[in-house]
Amino acid sequence: MKRLSTSTKCCPHKDCPGCSYDREKIPSVYTQVKEFFKGKGDFPLITGELIHWRMRAKLAVRKEKGKTRIGLFKKGTHSVIEIPRCISHHPSINLAVESVNKALLSEKIEGYDETGRGFLRYIQCVVSNLTGKVQLVLVCNISQNRKWSSKEEKFLSLLLKNNLFDSIWINHQTQKTNRIFSDNWSLVHGKEYIWQMIAGHKYAFHPAAFSQAHLSLYGKLLKDLAKVVDKSAHILELYCGVGVIGLHLSKFAKKVVMVENNPFSEKSFHQSVKKLNPTQKRKIQYRLNDAASVVNEGFDHLIFDPPRKGVEKELLKKVLSWKSVQKIIYVSCNVNSFMRDTSILEKSGYKITTGRAYLLFPGSNDIEVLAVF
């Protein structure tokens, strides 16, 4: 297997389930998709940092055999493997984990166990690439109206003394479920949004809004995407998240309509759009709705950036009937659903003109695909 040119440091966590693949090797899934692109043009692999690239991490907190551990689940279990010196994490994430660990030990706060007992279930750390500070989420096994005990208050006070945290959130999750976050949020310290600089523009992120973890490489993807969009395009973007793609393209598009069903993403978008000039603002519409609700308004460009399951079959069938669409841009994090949807697009008369892969997940056998039809 071919190796990438960038050398990485040796990881100290040999039993960690987080990196299932040698980060210095070209993922075999890339070879698979490159073969799929045979006859459709070049399909280069674009790489970025291989260490300290992860700006966002969700980690489990569990009590086992009398000890609370923070880390990743061992494959197929709810047993946690600690990764305090992870080389994928931005250093601020490892410092945040250390700070939470110390506060837990100091106040004898217990992690969650699968019987439903224990205080802390998960943490999420998001690092701002502008400040290096962390937006910390504590997923707690308590209801929103329950009073905190004195030792829980002291635990929080210890964290508040740390200048590392841009903000601290509590997510109240009391259900016995594998779902990490509930819909109940409380801001206990700092700012409501963390800000990231991506491809020259600042974007706001609520902790419940999706963001990419490899921000610098994602910025390269955005710039490449902008090169394939026609000037004065009338764009519809589905599954838009906080609107990073649409806002980036609004510099030169005629109109951009973005559709997303996560209300926390919409809140984040309205913060980011304040940073735009009046001309760009007039070009943009953000609609909080399911992608299936869209109707054709004369769009000539269509952008898909779906979750791993890909585009819903009925939605794909619907938009393929729109005669006005001249170009479809597909950003995918799952090659299987991408290849499935590509087959449908090609049977409808669309042809791939551009394809690129991005190593947004070093240490895994995954790539992000950008394709233009």
Coordinates of C-alpha atoms in Angstrom, one line a residue:
M1 CA 0.0 0.0 0.0
K2 CA 1.4 3.4 -1.0
R3 CA 2.4 5.7 1.8
L4 CA 1.7 9.4 2.0
S5 CA 4.7 11.8 2.0
T6 CA 4.0 13.3 5.4
S7 CA 5.6 11.4 8.3
T8 CA 3.7 11.2 11.6
K9 CA 4.7 10.7 15.2
C10 CA 4.2 7.4 16.9
C11 CA 0.9 7.1 18.7
P12 CA 1.2 6.1 22.3
H13 CA -2.2 4.4 22.5
K14 CA -1.7 1.1 20.7
D15 CA -5.1 -0.4 21.7
C16 CA -7.1 2.7 20.7
P17 CA -10.1 1.9 18.5
G18 CA -10.2 5.4 17.1
C19 CA -7.6 4.9 14.3
S20 CA -8.5 1.7 12.5
Y21 CA -6.1 2.4 9.7
D22 CA -2.4 3.5 9.3
R23 CA -2.7 7.2 8.8
E24 CA 0.4 7.2 6.7
K25 CA -1.1 4.9 4.1
I26 CA -3.5 5.8 1.3
P27 CA -6.9 4.4 2.4
S28 CA -8.0 1.3 0.4
V29 CA -11.4 2.9 0.0
Y30 CA -9.7 5.6 -2.1
T31 CA -8.4 2.9 -4.5
Q32 CA -12.0 1.5 -4.7
V33 CA -13.5 4.9 -5.6
K34 CA -10.7 5.7 -8.0
E35 CA -11.5 2.6 -9.9
F36 CA -15.2 3.7 -9.9
F37 CA -14.0 7.0 -11.5
K38 CA -12.1 5.2 -14.2
G39 CA -13.1 6.7 -17.5
K40 CA -14.7 9.7 -15.8
G41 CA -11.5 11.8 -15.5
D42 CA -8.9 12.3 -12.8
F43 CA -9.7 11.5 -9.1
P44 CA -6.8 13.0 -7.0
L45 CA -6.5 12.5 -3.3
I46 CA -6.0 15.8 -1.4
T47 CA -4.3 15.5 2.0
G48 CA -3.7 17.9 4.9
E49 CA -2.3 17.5 8.5
L50 CA -2.1 14.0 9.7
I51 CA -1.6 14.8 13.4
H52 CA -3.4 17.3 15.6
W53 CA -6.0 17.7 12.9
R54 CA -9.1 16.9 14.9
M55 CA -10.8 20.1 16.2
R56 CA -13.9 18.4 17.4
A57 CA -14.2 15.2 19.5
K58 CA -16.9 13.4 21.4
L59 CA -15.7 11.1 24.2
A60 CA -17.5 8.6 26.4
V61 CA -17.3 8.8 30.2
R62 CA -18.0 5.5 32.0
K63 CA -17.4 4.1 35.5
E64 CA -15.9 0.6 35.4
K65 CA -14.5 -1.4 38.3
G66 CA -14.6 1.6 40.5
K67 CA -12.8 4.0 38.1
T68 CA -14.2 6.7 35.9
R69 CA -12.6 6.7 32.4
I70 CA -12.8 9.2 29.6
G71 CA -12.1 8.0 26.0
L72 CA -13.5 5.8 23.3
F73 CA -15.6 2.7 23.5
K74 CA -13.7 -0.5 22.7
K75 CA -15.3 -2.0 19.5
G76 CA -18.5 -3.7 20.2
T77 CA -18.6 -2.8 23.9
H78 CA -19.3 0.1 26.4
S79 CA -15.9 -0.4 27.9
V80 CA -13.9 2.9 27.6
I81 CA -10.3 3.0 26.5
E82 CA -8.5 6.2 27.7
I83 CA -6.5 8.2 25.1
P84 CA -5.0 11.1 27.0
R85 CA -2.2 11.8 24.5
C86 CA -4.1 11.3 21.3
I87 CA -2.0 12.6 18.4
S88 CA -5.1 13.1 16.2
H89 CA -6.6 15.6 18.7
H90 CA -5.7 19.2 18.7
P91 CA -3.6 19.6 21.9
S92 CA -6.3 21.7 23.5
I93 CA -8.7 18.7 23.4
N94 CA -6.2 16.6 25.4
L95 CA -5.8 19.5 27.9
A96 CA -9.6 19.7 28.2
V97 CA -9.8 16.0 28.9
E98 CA -7.1 16.3 31.6
S99 CA -8.9 19.2 33.2
V100 CA -12.2 17.3 33.4
N101 CA -10.5 14.2 34.7
K102 CA -8.8 16.1 37.5
A103 CA -12.1 17.8 38.5
L104 CA -13.9 14.4 38.5
L105 CA -11.2 12.9 40.8
S106 CA -11.1 15.9 43.1
E107 CA -14.8 15.9 43.8
K108 CA -15.3 12.1 43.5
I109 CA -17.8 12.6 40.7
E110 CA -18.8 9.3 39.0
G111 CA -19.0 8.5 35.3
Y112 CA -22.2 6.9 33.9
D113 CA -22.7 3.2 34.0
E114 CA -25.1 1.1 31.8
T115 CA -27.5 0.6 34.7
G116 CA -28.4 4.3 34.4
R117 CA -26.4 5.6 37.4
G118 CA -23.6 8.1 37.5
F119 CA -23.4 11.8 36.7
L120 CA -21.3 12.3 33.6
R121 CA -22.1 10.4 30.4
Y122 CA -20.0 12.1 27.6
I123 CA -18.0 15.2 26.9
Q124 CA -17.7 17.1 23.6
C125 CA -14.7 19.3 22.9
V126 CA -14.6 21.8 20.0
V127 CA -11.5 23.9 19.5
S128 CA -11.6 27.3 17.9
N129 CA -8.9 27.7 15.3
L130 CA -8.9 31.4 16.0
T131 CA -8.1 31.2 19.8
G132 CA -7.2 27.6 20.6
K133 CA -9.9 27.7 23.3
V134 CA -12.5 24.9 23.8
Q135 CA -16.3 24.8 23.7
L136 CA -16.9 22.1 26.3
V137 CA -20.1 20.1 26.6
L138 CA -20.8 18.0 29.7
V139 CA -23.5 15.4 28.9
C140 CA -25.0 14.9 32.4
N141 CA -27.4 12.3 33.7
I142 CA -29.6 14.9 35.3
S143 CA -32.8 16.7 34.3
Q144 CA -32.8 20.4 33.5
N145 CA -34.7 21.4 36.6
R146 CA -32.8 19.2 39.1
K147 CA -30.6 21.1 41.6
W148 CA -26.9 20.4 41.6
S149 CA -25.3 18.8 44.7
S150 CA -22.5 20.6 46.5
K151 CA -19.8 18.4 45.0
E152 CA -21.2 18.8 41.5
E153 CA -21.1 22.5 42.0
K154 CA -17.5 22.3 43.1
F155 CA -16.7 20.1 40.1
L156 CA -18.1 22.8 37.8
S157 CA -16.2 25.6 39.8
L158 CA -12.9 23.8 39.2
L159 CA -13.5 23.8 35.5
L160 CA -14.5 27.4 35.5
K161 CA -11.1 28.3 36.9
N162 CA -9.5 27.1 33.7
N163 CA -8.8 29.7 31.1
L164 CA -8.9 27.0 28.4
F165 CA -12.7 27.0 28.1
D166 CA -14.4 29.4 25.7
S167 CA -17.7 28.1 27.0
I168 CA -19.1 25.3 29.1
W169 CA -22.5 23.7 28.3
I170 CA -24.6 21.1 30.0
N171 CA -26.6 18.7 27.9
H172 CA -29.2 17.1 30.1
Q173 CA -29.6 13.4 29.0
T174 CA -31.5 11.1 31.3
Q175 CA -32.8 8.6 28.8
K176 CA -31.3 5.1 28.6
T177 CA -30.3 5.4 25.0
N178 CA -27.3 5.4 22.7
R179 CA -28.2 8.9 21.6
I180 CA -25.5 11.1 22.9
F181 CA -27.3 14.5 23.1
S182 CA -30.8 15.3 24.2
D183 CA -32.5 18.5 23.0
N184 CA -32.1 20.1 26.5
W185 CA -29.2 22.5 26.7
S186 CA -27.9 24.9 29.4
L187 CA -25.1 27.4 29.0
V188 CA -23.3 27.7 32.3
H189 CA -20.2 29.7 31.2
G190 CA -19.0 31.8 28.3
K191 CA -20.3 32.4 24.9
E192 CA -23.2 30.7 23.1
Y193 CA -21.2 30.1 19.9
I194 CA -17.7 29.2 19.1
W195 CA -16.2 30.8 16.0
Q196 CA -14.1 29.1 13.3
M197 CA -12.2 30.6 10.4
I198 CA -12.8 28.5 7.3
A199 CA -11.6 29.5 3.8
G200 CA -11.3 33.2 4.9
H201 CA -14.7 33.6 6.6
K202 CA -15.8 33.3 10.2
Y203 CA -18.6 30.8 11.1
A204 CA -20.5 30.4 14.3
F205 CA -21.2 26.9 15.8
H206 CA -23.7 26.0 18.5
P207 CA -22.5 22.8 20.2
A208 CA -25.6 20.9 18.7
A209 CA -24.7 22.0 15.2
F210 CA -22.6 19.7 13.0
S211 CA -19.1 20.9 12.0
Q212 CA -16.2 19.2 10.3
A213 CA -13.3 18.1 12.5
H214 CA -10.5 18.7 9.9
L215 CA -11.1 22.4 9.3
S216 CA -8.0 23.3 7.3
L217 CA -8.5 20.6 4.8
Y218 CA -12.2 21.3 4.6
G219 CA -11.3 24.9 3.7
K220 CA -9.4 23.5 0.7
L221 CA -12.5 21.5 -0.3
L222 CA -14.6 24.8 -0.2
K223 CA -12.1 26.6 -2.4
D224 CA -12.1 23.7 -4.9
L225 CA -15.9 23.7 -4.9
A226 CA -16.1 27.4 -5.6
K227 CA -14.0 26.9 -8.8
V228 CA -16.7 24.6 -10.3
V229 CA -19.7 26.8 -9.6
D230 CA -20.8 29.1 -12.5
K231 CA -20.8 32.8 -12.0
S232 CA -24.3 34.2 -11.2
A233 CA -25.6 30.7 -10.4
H234 CA -29.0 30.2 -8.8
I235 CA -28.1 27.6 -6.2
L236 CA -30.1 25.2 -4.0
E237 CA -28.1 23.5 -1.2
L238 CA -29.7 20.6 0.7
Y239 CA -28.5 19.4 4.1
C240 CA -26.7 22.7 4.5
G241 CA -25.9 22.5 8.2
V242 CA -24.8 26.0 9.5
G243 CA -24.5 27.1 5.9
V244 CA -20.7 27.1 5.4
I245 CA -20.9 26.1 1.7
G246 CA -23.7 28.4 0.8
L247 CA -22.2 31.4 2.6
H248 CA -18.9 30.7 0.9
L249 CA -20.5 30.6 -2.6
S250 CA -22.7 33.7 -2.0
K251 CA -19.7 35.9 -2.9
F252 CA -20.4 35.4 -6.6
A253 CA -23.7 33.4 -6.9
K254 CA -26.8 35.2 -8.1
K255 CA -28.9 33.5 -5.3
V256 CA -28.3 30.8 -2.7
V257 CA -31.2 28.9 -1.0
M258 CA -30.1 26.7 1.9
V259 CA -32.3 24.0 3.5
E260 CA -31.6 22.3 6.9
N261 CA -33.8 20.7 9.5
N262 CA -31.6 21.3 12.6
P263 CA -32.8 24.4 14.5
F264 CA -29.4 24.8 16.2
S265 CA -27.7 25.0 12.8
E266 CA -30.2 27.7 11.8
K267 CA -29.3 29.7 15.0
S268 CA -25.6 29.4 14.1
F269 CA -26.2 30.5 10.5
H270 CA -27.9 33.7 11.7
Q271 CA -24.8 34.6 13.7
S272 CA -22.5 33.9 10.8
V273 CA -24.5 35.9 8.3
K274 CA -24.1 39.1 10.4
K275 CA -20.4 39.1 9.2
L276 CA -21.4 39.4 5.5
N277 CA -21.7 42.6 3.5
P278 CA -25.2 43.8 2.6
T279 CA -24.9 42.6 -1.0
Q280 CA -24.1 39.0 0.0
K281 CA -26.9 39.0 2.6
R282 CA -29.5 39.9 0.0
K283 CA -28.6 36.8 -2.1
I284 CA -29.1 34.3 0.7
Q285 CA -32.2 32.5 2.0
Y286 CA -32.0 29.9 4.8
R287 CA -35.0 27.6 5.3
L288 CA -35.5 25.4 8.4
N289 CA -37.2 22.4 6.8
D290 CA -36.7 18.9 5.7
A291 CA -34.9 18.5 2.3
A292 CA -38.0 16.6 0.9
S293 CA -40.0 19.8 1.2
V294 CA -38.2 21.7 -1.6
V295 CA -39.8 22.8 -4.8
N296 CA -38.1 24.1 -8.0
E297 CA -37.6 27.8 -8.2
G298 CA -35.6 27.9 -11.3
F299 CA -32.4 26.5 -9.7
D300 CA -29.6 25.8 -12.1
H301 CA -27.2 24.5 -9.5
L302 CA -28.0 21.8 -6.9
I303 CA -25.7 21.0 -4.0
F304 CA -26.0 17.8 -2.0
D305 CA -24.1 17.4 1.3
P306 CA -26.0 14.6 2.9
P307 CA -25.4 12.4 6.0
R308 CA -23.8 9.0 5.6
K309 CA -27.0 7.4 4.3
G310 CA -26.9 9.6 1.2
V311 CA -29.9 11.3 -0.5
E312 CA -33.3 9.9 0.1
K313 CA -34.5 8.0 -3.0
E314 CA -37.8 9.9 -3.4
L315 CA -36.0 13.3 -3.0
L316 CA -33.5 12.3 -5.7
K317 CA -36.3 11.2 -8.0
K318 CA -38.0 14.5 -7.4
V319 CA -35.1 16.8 -8.2
L320 CA -34.1 14.8 -11.2
S321 CA -37.3 15.9 -12.8
W322 CA -36.3 19.5 -12.6
K323 CA -35.3 20.6 -16.1
S324 CA -33.7 23.9 -15.0
V325 CA -30.8 22.1 -13.1
Q326 CA -27.7 22.2 -15.3
K327 CA -25.1 21.1 -12.6
I328 CA -25.2 18.9 -9.5
I329 CA -22.5 19.1 -6.9
Y330 CA -22.3 16.2 -4.5
V331 CA -20.2 16.3 -1.3
S332 CA -20.2 12.8 0.3
C333 CA -18.7 11.3 3.5
N334 CA -19.8 7.7 2.5
V335 CA -18.5 6.2 -0.7
N336 CA -21.1 3.5 -0.8
S337 CA -24.1 5.8 -0.7
F338 CA -22.3 8.1 -3.1
M339 CA -21.7 5.4 -5.7
R340 CA -25.3 4.3 -5.3
D341 CA -26.6 7.8 -5.9
T342 CA -24.1 8.3 -8.8
S343 CA -25.6 5.3 -10.6
I344 CA -29.1 6.9 -10.3
L345 CA -27.8 10.3 -11.5
E346 CA -26.0 8.7 -14.5
K347 CA -29.1 6.7 -15.5
S348 CA -30.9 10.1 -15.6
G349 CA -28.4 11.6 -18.1
Y350 CA -26.0 13.3 -15.8
K351 CA -22.2 12.7 -16.3
I352 CA -19.3 13.4 -13.9
T353 CA -17.0 16.1 -15.0
T354 CA -14.9 16.5 -11.9
G355 CA -14.0 14.3 -9.0
R356 CA -11.7 14.7 -6.0
A357 CA -11.1 12.9 -2.7
Y358 CA -10.1 14.5 0.6
L359 CA -8.5 12.7 3.5
L360 CA -10.7 14.4 6.1
F361 CA -10.4 11.4 8.5
P362 CA -6.8 10.4 8.9
G363 CA -6.5 7.1 10.7
S364 CA -9.6 5.7 9.2
N365 CA -10.4 4.0 5.9
D366 CA -12.7 6.9 4.9
I367 CA -12.6 9.8 2.5
E368 CA -14.7 12.8 1.6
V369 CA -15.7 12.9 -2.1
L370 CA -16.5 16.0 -4.1
A371 CA -18.1 15.3 -7.5
V372 CA -19.6 17.5 -10.2
F373 CA -22.3 16.2 -12.5

